[in-house]
CSV table of C-alpha atoms in Angstrom, one decimal:
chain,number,residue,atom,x,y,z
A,1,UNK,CA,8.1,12.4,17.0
A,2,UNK,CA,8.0,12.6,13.4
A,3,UNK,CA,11.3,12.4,11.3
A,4,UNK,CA,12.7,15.5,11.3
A,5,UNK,CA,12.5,15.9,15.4
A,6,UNK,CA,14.3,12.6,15.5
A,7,UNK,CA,17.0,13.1,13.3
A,8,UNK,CA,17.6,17.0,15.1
A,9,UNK,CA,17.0,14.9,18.3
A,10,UNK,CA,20.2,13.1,17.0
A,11,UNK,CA,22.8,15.4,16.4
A,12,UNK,CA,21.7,17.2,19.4
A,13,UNK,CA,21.5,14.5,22.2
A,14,UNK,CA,25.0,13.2,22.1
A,15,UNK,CA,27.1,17.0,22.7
A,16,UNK,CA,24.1,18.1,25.2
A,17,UNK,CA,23.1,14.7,27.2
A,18,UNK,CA,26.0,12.4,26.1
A,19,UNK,CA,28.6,15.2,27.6
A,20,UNK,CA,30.6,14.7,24.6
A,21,UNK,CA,31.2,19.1,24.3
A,22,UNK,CA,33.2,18.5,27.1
A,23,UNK,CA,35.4,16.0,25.7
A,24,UNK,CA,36.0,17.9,22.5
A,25,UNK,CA,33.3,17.7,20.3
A,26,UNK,CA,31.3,20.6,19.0
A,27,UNK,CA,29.7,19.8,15.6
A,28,UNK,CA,27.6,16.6,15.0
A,29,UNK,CA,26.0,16.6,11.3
A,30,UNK,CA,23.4,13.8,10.0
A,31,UNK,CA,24.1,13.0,6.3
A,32,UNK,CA,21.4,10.6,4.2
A,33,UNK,CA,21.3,9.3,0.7
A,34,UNK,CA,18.7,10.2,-1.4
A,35,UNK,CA,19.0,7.4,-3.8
A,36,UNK,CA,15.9,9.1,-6.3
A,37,UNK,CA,17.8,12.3,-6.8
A,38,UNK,CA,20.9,10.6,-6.5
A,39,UNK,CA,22.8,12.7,-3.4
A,40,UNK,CA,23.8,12.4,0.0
A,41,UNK,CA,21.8,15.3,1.7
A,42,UNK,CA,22.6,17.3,5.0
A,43,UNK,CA,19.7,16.4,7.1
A,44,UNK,CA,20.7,17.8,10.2
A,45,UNK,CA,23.2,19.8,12.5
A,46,UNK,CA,23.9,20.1,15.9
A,47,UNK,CA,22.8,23.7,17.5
A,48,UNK,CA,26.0,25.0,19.1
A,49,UNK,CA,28.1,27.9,18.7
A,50,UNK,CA,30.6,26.8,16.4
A,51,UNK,CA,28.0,25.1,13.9
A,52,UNK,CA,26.3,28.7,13.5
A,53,UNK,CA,29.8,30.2,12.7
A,54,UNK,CA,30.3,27.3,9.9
A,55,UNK,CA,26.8,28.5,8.6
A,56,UNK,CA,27.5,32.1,8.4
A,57,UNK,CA,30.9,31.6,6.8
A,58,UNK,CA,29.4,29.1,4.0
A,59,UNK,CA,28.8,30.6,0.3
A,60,UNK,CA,25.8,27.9,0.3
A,61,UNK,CA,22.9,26.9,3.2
A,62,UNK,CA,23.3,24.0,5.0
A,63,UNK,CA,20.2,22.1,3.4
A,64,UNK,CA,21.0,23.1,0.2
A,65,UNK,CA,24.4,21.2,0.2
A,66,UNK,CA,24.3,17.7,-1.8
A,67,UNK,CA,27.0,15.8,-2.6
A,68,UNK,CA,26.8,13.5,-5.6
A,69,UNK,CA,26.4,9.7,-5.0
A,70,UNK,CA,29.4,9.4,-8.0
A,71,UNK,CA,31.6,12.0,-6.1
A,72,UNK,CA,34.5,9.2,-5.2
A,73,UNK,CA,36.6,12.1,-4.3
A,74,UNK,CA,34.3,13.0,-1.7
A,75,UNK,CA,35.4,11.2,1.8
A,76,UNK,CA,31.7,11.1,2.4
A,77,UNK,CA,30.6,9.6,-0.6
A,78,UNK,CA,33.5,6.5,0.2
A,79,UNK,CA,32.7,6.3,3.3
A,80,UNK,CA,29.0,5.5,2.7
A,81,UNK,CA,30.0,3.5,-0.4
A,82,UNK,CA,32.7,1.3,1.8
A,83,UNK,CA,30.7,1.3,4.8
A,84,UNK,CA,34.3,2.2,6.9
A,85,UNK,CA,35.1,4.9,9.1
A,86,UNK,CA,37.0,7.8,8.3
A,87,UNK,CA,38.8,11.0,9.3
A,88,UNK,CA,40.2,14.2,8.0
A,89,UNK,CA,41.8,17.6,8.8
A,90,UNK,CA,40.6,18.9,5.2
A,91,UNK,CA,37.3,20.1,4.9
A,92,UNK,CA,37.2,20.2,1.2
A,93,UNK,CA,37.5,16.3,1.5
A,94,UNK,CA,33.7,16.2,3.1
A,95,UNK,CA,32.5,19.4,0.9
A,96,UNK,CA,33.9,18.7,-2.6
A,97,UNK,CA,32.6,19.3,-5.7
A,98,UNK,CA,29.6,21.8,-4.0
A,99,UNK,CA,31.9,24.2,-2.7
A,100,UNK,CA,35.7,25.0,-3.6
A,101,UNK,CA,38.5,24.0,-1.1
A,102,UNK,CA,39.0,28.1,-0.7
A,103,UNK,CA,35.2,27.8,0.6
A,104,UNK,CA,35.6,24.8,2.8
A,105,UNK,CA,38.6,26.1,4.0
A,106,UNK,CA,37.3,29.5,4.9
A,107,UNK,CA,34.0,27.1,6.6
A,108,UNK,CA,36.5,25.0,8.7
A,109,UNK,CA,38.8,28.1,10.0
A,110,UNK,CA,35.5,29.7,11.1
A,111,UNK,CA,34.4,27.3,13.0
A,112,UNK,CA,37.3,26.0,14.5
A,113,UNK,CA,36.9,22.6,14.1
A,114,UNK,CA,40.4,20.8,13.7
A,115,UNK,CA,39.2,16.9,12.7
A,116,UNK,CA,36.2,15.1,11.6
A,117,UNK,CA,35.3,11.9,11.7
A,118,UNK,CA,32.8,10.1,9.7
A,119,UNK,CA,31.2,7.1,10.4
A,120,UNK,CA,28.6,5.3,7.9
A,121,UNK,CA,24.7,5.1,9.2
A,122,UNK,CA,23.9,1.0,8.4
A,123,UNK,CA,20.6,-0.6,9.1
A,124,UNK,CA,21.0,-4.6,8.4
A,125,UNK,CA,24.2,-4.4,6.1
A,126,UNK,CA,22.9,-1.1,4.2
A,127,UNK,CA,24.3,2.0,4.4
A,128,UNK,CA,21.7,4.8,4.9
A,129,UNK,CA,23.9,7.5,5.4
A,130,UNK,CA,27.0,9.0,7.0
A,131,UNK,CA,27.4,10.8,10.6
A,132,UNK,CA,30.3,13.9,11.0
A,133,UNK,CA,31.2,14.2,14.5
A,134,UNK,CA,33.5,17.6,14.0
A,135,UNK,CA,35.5,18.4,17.3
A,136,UNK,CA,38.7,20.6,18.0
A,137,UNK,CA,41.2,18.0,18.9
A,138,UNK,CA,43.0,15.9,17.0
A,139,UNK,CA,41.3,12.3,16.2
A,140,UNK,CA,44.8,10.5,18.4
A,141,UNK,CA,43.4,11.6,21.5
A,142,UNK,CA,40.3,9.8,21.1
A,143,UNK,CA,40.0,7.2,23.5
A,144,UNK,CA,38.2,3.9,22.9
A,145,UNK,CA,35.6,4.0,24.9
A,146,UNK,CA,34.4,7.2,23.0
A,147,UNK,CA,35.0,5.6,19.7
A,148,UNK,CA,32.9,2.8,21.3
A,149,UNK,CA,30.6,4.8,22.1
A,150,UNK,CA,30.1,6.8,18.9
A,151,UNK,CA,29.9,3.0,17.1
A,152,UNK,CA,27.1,2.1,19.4
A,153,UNK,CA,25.2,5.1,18.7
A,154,UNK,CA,25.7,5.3,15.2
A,155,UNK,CA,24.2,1.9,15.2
A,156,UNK,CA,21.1,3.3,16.8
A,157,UNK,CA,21.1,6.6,14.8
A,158,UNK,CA,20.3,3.7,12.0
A,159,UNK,CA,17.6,2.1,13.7
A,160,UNK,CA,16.4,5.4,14.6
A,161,UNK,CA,16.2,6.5,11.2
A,162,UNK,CA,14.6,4.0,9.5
A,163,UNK,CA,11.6,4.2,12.0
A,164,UNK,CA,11.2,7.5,12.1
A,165,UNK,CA,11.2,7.3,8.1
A,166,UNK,CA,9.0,4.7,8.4
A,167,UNK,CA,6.6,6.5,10.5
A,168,UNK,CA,6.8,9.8,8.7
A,169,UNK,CA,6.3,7.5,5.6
A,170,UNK,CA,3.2,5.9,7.2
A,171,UNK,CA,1.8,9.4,8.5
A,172,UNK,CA,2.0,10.6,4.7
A,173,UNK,CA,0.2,7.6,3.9
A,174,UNK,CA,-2.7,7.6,6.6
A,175,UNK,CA,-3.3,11.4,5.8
A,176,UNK,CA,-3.4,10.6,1.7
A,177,UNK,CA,-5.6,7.4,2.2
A,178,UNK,CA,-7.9,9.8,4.3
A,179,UNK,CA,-7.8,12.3,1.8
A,180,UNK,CA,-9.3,9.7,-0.4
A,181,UNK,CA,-11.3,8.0,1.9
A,182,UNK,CA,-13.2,11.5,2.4
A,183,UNK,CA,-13.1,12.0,-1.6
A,184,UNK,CA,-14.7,8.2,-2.2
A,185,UNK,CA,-17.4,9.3,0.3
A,186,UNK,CA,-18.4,12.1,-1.1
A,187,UNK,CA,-18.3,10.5,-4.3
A,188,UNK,CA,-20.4,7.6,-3.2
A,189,UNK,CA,-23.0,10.0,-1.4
A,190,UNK,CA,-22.8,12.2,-5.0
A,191,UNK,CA,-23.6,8.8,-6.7
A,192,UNK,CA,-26.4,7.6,-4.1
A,193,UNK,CA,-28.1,10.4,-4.7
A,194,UNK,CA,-28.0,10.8,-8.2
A,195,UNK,CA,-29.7,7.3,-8.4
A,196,UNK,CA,-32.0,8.5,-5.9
A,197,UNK,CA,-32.9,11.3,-7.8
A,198,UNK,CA,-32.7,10.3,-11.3
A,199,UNK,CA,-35.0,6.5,-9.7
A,200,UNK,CA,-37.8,8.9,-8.5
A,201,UNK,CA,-37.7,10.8,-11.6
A,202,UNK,CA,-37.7,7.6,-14.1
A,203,UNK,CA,-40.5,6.2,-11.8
A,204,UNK,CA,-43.2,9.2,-11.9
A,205,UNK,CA,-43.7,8.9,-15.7
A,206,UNK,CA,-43.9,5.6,-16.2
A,207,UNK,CA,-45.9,4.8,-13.2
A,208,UNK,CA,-48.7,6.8,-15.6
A,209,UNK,CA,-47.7,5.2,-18.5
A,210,UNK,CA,-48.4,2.0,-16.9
A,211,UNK,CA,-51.8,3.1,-15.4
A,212,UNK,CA,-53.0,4.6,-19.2
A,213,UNK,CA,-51.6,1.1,-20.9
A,214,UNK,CA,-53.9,-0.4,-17.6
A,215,UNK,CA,-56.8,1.3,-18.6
A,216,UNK,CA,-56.4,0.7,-22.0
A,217,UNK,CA,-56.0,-2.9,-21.7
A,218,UNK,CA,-59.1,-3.5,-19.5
A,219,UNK,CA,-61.4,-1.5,-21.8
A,220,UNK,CA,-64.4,-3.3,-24.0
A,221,UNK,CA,-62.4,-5.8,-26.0
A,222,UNK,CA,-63.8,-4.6,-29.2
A,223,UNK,CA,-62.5,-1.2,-28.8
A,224,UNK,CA,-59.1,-3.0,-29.8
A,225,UNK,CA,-58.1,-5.5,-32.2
A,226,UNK,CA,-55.6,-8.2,-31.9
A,227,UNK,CA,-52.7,-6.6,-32.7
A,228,UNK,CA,-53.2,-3.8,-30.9
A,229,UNK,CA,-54.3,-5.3,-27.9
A,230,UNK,CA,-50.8,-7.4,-27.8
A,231,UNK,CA,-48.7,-4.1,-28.4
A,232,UNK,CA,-50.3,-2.5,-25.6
A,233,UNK,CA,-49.8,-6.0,-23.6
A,234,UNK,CA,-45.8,-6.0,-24.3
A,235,UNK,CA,-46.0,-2.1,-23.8
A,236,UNK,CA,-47.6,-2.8,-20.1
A,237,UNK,CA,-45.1,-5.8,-19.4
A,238,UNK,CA,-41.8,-3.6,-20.4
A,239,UNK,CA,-43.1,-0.4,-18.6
A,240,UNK,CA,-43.7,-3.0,-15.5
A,241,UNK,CA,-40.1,-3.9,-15.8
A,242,UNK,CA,-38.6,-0.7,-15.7
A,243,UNK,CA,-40.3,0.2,-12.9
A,244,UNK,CA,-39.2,-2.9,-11.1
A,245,UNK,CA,-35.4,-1.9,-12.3
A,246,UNK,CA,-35.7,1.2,-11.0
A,247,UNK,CA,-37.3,0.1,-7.5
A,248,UNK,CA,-34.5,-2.3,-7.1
A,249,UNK,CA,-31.7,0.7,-8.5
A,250,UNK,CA,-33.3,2.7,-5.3
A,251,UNK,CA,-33.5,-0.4,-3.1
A,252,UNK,CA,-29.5,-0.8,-3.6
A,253,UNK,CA,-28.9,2.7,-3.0
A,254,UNK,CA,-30.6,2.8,0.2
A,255,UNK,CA,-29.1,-0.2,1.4
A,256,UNK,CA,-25.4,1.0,0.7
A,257,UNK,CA,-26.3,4.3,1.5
A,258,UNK,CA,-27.3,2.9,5.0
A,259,UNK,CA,-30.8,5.0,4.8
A,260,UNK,CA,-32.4,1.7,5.4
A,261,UNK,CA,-33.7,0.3,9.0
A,262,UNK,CA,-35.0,-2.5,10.8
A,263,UNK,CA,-38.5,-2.3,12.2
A,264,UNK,CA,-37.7,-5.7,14.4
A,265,UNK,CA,-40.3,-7.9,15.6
A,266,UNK,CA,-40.4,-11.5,16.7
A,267,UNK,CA,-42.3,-12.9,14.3
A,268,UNK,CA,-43.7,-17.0,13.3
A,269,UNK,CA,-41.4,-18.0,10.5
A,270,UNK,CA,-44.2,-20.3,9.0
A,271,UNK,CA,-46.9,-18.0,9.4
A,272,UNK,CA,-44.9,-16.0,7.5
A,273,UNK,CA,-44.5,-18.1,4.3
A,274,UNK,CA,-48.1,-19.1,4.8
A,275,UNK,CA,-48.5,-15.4,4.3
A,276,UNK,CA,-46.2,-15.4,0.8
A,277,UNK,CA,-47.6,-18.8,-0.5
A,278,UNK,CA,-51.1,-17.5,-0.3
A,279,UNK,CA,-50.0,-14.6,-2.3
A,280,UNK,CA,-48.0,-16.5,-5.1
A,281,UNK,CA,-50.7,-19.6,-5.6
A,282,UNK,CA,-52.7,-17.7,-8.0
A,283,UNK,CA,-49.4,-17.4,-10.2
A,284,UNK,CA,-48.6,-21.0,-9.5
A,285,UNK,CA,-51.7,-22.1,-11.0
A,286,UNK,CA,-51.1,-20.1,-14.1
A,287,UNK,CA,-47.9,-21.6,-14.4
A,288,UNK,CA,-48.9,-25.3,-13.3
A,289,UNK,CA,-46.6,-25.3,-10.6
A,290,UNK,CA,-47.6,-27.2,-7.6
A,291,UNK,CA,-46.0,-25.1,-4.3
A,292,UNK,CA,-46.4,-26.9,-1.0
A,293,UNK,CA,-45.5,-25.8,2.2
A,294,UNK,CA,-43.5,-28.3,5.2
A,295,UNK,CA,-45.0,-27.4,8.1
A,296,UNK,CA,-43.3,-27.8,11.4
A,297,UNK,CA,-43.2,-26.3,14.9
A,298,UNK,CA,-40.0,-24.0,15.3
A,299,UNK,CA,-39.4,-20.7,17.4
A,300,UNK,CA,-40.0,-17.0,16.5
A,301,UNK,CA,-37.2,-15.0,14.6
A,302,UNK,CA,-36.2,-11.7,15.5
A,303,UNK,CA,-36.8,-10.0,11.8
A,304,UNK,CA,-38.4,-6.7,9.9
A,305,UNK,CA,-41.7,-8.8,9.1
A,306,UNK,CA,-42.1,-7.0,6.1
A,307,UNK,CA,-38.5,-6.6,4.5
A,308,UNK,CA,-38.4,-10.7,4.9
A,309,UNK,CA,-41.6,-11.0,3.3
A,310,UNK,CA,-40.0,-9.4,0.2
A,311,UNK,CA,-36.9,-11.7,0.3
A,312,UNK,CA,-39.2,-14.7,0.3
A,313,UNK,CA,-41.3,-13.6,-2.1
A,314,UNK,CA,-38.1,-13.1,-4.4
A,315,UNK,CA,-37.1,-16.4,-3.4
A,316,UNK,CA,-40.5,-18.0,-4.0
A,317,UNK,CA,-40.5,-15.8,-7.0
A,318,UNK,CA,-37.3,-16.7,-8.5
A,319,UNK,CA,-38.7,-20.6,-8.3
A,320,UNK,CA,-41.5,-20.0,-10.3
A,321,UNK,CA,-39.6,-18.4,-13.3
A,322,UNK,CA,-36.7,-20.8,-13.4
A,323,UNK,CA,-39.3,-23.8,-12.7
A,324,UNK,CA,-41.3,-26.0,-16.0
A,325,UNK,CA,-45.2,-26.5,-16.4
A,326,UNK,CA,-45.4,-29.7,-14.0
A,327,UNK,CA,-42.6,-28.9,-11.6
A,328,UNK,CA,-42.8,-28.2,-8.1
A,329,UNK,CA,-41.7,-26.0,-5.2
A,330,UNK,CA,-41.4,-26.9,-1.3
A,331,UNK,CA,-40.5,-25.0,1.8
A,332,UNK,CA,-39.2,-26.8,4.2
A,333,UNK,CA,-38.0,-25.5,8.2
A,334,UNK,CA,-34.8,-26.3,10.2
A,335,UNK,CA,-34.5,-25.0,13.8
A,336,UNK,CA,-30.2,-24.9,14.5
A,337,UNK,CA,-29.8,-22.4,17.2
A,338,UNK,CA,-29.0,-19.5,16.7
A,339,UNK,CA,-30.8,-19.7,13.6
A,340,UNK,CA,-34.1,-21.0,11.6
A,341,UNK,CA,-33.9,-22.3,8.2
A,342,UNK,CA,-36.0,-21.6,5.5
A,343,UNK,CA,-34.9,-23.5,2.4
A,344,UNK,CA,-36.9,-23.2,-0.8
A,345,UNK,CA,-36.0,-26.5,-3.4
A,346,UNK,CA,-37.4,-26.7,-6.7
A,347,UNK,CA,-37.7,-28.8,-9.8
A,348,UNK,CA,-36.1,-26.0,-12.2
A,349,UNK,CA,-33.3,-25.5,-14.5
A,350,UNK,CA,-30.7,-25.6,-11.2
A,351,UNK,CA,-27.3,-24.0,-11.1
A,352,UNK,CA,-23.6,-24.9,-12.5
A,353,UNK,CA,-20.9,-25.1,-10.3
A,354,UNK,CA,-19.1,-22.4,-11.5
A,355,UNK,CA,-21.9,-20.1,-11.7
A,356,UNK,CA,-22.2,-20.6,-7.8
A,357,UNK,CA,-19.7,-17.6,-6.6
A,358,UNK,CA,-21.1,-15.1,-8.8
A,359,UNK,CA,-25.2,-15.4,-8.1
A,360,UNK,CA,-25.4,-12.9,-5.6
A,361,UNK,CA,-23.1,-10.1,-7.3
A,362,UNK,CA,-24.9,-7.1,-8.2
A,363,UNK,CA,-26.0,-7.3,-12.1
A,364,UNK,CA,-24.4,-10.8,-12.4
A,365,UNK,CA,-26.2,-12.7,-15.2
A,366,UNK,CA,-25.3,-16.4,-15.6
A,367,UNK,CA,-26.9,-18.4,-18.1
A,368,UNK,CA,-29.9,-20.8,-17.6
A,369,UNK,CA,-29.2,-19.5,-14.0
A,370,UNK,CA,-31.4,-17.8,-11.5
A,371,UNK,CA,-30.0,-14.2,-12.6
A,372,UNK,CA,-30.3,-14.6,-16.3
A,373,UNK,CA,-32.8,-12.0,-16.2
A,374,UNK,CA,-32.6,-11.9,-20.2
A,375,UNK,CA,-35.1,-14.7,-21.1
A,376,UNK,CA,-37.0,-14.4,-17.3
A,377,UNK,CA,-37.7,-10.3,-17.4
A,378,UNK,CA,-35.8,-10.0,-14.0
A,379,UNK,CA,-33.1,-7.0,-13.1
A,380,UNK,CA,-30.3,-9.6,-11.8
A,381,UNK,CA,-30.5,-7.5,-8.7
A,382,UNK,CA,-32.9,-9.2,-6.6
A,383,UNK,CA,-31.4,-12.2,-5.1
A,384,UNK,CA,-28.1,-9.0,-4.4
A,385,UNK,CA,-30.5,-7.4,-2.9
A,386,UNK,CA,-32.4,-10.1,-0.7
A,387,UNK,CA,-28.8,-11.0,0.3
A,388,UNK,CA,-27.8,-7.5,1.8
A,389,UNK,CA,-31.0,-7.8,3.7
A,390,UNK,CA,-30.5,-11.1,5.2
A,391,UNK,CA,-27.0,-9.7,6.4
A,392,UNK,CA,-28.7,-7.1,8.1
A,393,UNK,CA,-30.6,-9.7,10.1
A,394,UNK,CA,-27.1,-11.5,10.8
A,395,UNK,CA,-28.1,-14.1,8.5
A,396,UNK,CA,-27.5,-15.3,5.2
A,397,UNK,CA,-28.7,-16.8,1.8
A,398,UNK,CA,-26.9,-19.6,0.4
A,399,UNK,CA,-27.7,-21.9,-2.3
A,400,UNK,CA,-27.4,-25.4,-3.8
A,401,UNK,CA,-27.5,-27.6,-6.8
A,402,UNK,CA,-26.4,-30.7,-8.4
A,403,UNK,CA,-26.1,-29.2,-11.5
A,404,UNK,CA,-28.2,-27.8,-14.4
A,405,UNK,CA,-31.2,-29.0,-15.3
A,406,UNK,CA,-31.4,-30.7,-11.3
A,407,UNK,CA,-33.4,-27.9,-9.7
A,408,UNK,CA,-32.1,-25.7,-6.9
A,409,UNK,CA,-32.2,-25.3,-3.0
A,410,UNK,CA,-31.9,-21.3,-1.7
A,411,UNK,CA,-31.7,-21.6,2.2
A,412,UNK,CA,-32.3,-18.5,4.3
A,413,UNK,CA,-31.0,-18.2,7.8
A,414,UNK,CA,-32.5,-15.3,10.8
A,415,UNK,CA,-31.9,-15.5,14.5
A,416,UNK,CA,-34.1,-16.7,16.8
A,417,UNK,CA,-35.8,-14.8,18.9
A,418,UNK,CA,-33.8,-14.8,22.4
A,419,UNK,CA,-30.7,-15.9,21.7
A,420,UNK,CA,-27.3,-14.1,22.0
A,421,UNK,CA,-27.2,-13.6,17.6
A,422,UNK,CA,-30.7,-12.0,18.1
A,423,UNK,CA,-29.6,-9.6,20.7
A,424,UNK,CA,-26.9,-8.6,19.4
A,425,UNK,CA,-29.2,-7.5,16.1
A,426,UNK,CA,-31.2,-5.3,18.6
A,427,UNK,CA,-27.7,-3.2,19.0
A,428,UNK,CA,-26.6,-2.9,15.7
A,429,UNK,CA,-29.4,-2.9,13.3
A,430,UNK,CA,-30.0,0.4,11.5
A,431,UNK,CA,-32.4,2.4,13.4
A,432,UNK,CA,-35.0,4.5,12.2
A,433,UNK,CA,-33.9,8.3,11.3
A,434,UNK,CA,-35.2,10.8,9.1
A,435,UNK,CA,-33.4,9.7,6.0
A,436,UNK,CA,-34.6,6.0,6.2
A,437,UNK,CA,-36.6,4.4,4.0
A,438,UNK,CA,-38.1,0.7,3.6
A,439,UNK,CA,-38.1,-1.1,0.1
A,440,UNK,CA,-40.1,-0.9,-2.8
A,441,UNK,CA,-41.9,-3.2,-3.3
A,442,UNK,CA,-42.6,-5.2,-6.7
A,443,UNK,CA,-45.0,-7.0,-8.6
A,444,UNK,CA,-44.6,-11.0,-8.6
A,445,UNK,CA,-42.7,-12.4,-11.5
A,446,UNK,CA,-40.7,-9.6,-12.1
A,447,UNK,CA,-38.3,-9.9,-8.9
């Protein structure tokens, strides 16, 4: 029940189920202070005969009377102030300042109430409120046990109370946060697809600006000079960039977005790099980076073959920019079930300590790290993305160095083929649906 069934569930139950009409009592009313506005409010009132003809004969409605917390005339206001019964014959005592005694007066003969008592509503030593059990008798021939009686349910009228505040409080709350929770979603799908759009619409023109400064740049030599040759060499590069920035804007989108899916497969974990290594030699050479592969035996992984080929080719990739003329890069295997490792260690500029929590934050650049895309021509999202990816899987990315300047170690974990981990990827992966897409793909040394 929510809070106002309770507290009318109150003031009802103890005349109709408690039997206390028969002993006298015929109005039951359910004060509580309202400490914001600074009143003790009528909450609630019993449903009987002589609580309608205290309605009808009152110059104000029953909800509408509040008595201010400062009111020290007020027996009500004492008695939650002192937190000590109380009685009276003398309605204005209980309705004072909000209606005149001629009013409370004319309230009390119309009902025919002769005494109320008024006992304070506590929940752990704080007084919540103040209960009026009106009754046509006079308060002498009250026996204990109902005075016992009407203590232990004013006790639980307090307990009571608070819950059912807390509840209704809590219910306000849950329907609000959902309220926002729809808004944020909408939001977020607003903002998905805004990127979305405004990606594909970046991407069109300068995928033809890049083919024109292609063609320009492989015509006859002659045709340009020096100068002109480099412009249109630095115009290329940047135009390559942007279009990697805004793959990877549309790669995050449809990753968050969850318009991305799994096409598993178990699939040979050094074939794979094999596969990347023989793609990222020719830049190696360029660079006069020597990259060797560790071979070893180890089982099949349960993975989208090509979504891992991009995160180790961002991995790889990330090695070559970060890594001197002379240096070197290994890839090495662990088999720990559930999982295969792939760890890629280089020679490069390595990583701080305290530049260890943020690396895989989206747009995070750190200094002479692996995301300080300034100086490298990267976005600072790949290694966010790659990440997100590897989650998917049920693995992970982590990474390690003894400092800067002492190269790095970038592990990647996926589950073996088989095992309980790789199973339970089969149930939740994203599947395939209309809207899902797979990742753009981007042009080595610009990951």
């Amino acid at each position: 029940m929510d809070f106002k069934e309770v507290v009318q569930k109150i003031c009802d139950s103890i005349l109709s189920e408690l039997g206390y009409l028969k002993l006298g009592y015929r109005i039951i009313v359910l004060t509580l202070a309202d400490e914001k506005k600074g009143v003790l409010k009528r909450i609630s009132l019993s449903q009987t005969f002589e609580a309608a003809k205290a309605q009808a004969a009152s110059a104000i409605p029953f909800h509408d009377i509040e008595i201010p917390l400062d009111a020290q005339k007020n027996l009500l206001i004492q008695t939650l102030h002192e937190k000590k019964p109380r009685s009276t014959h003398f309605w204005p005592d209980i309705f004072t300042p909000v209606l005149t005694p001629k009013e409370a007066i004319a309230n009390q003969k119309a009902s025919g109430i002769k005494t109320s008592m008024l006992y304070p509503v506590t929940i752990q030593d704080k007084a919540l409120g103040v209960l009026i059990f009106s009754m046509v008798k006079d308060e002498k021939e009250v026996s204990e046990a109902e005075e016992d009686l009407i203590r232990g349910f004013t006790d639980v009228v307090g307990l009571a109370v608070q819950n059912a505040k807390l509840y209704t409080s809590l219910s306000e709350t849950t329907a609000k946060l959902d309220k926002a929770n729809k808004r944020l979603q909408e939001l977020d799908k607003l903002k998905d697809d805004f990127v979305s759009m405004a990606s594909h619409e970046l991407r069109t023109p300068m995928t033809a600006i890049k083919s024109y400064l292609w063609m320009a740049l492989n015509k006859k030599k002659q045709d340009l000079t020096p100068d002109l040759n480099r412009y249109i060499f630095r115009a290329f590069h940047s135009t390559e960039r942007l279009i990697n920035l805004v793959n990877d804007m549309l790669n995050i989108s449809r990753i968050e977005s969850g318009r991305i899916a799994l096409n598993l497969a178990e699939v040979d974990p050094v074939e794979l790099v094999h596969e990347v290594v023989d793609e990222v030699i020719p830049k190696a050479t360029e660079l006069n980076l020597n990259v060797k592969v560790i071979d070893r035996q180890v089982s099949k992984v349960l993975c989208d073959r090509d979504k891992i080929h991009e995160v180790i080719i961002n991995l790889i990739g990330n090695s070559l920019k970060f890594t001197k003329q002379g240096g070197s890069i290994s890839i090495t295997f662990e088999e720990k079930a559930p999982f295969i490792y792939i760890s890629v260690t280089d020679t490069g500029v390595g990583l701080a300590k305290e530049d260890m929590d943020r690396l895989f934050k989206k747009f995070s650049m750190i200094e002479h790290s692996y995301t300080a895309a300034s100086a490298s021509g990267g976005t600072g999202l790949g290694l966010y993305i790659s990440k997100s990816i590897v989650i998917l899987h049920k693995g992970d990315i982590t990474a390690y160095s003894p400092g800067r300047e002492k190269g790095s170690t970038f592990t990647l974990s996926l589950p073996i083929a088989g095992t309980s981990t790789a199973l339970e990827l089969i149930k939740e992966a994203p599947k395939v649906t209309q809207d899902s897409k797979g990742l753009e793909k981007k042009r080595l040394g610009y990951i």
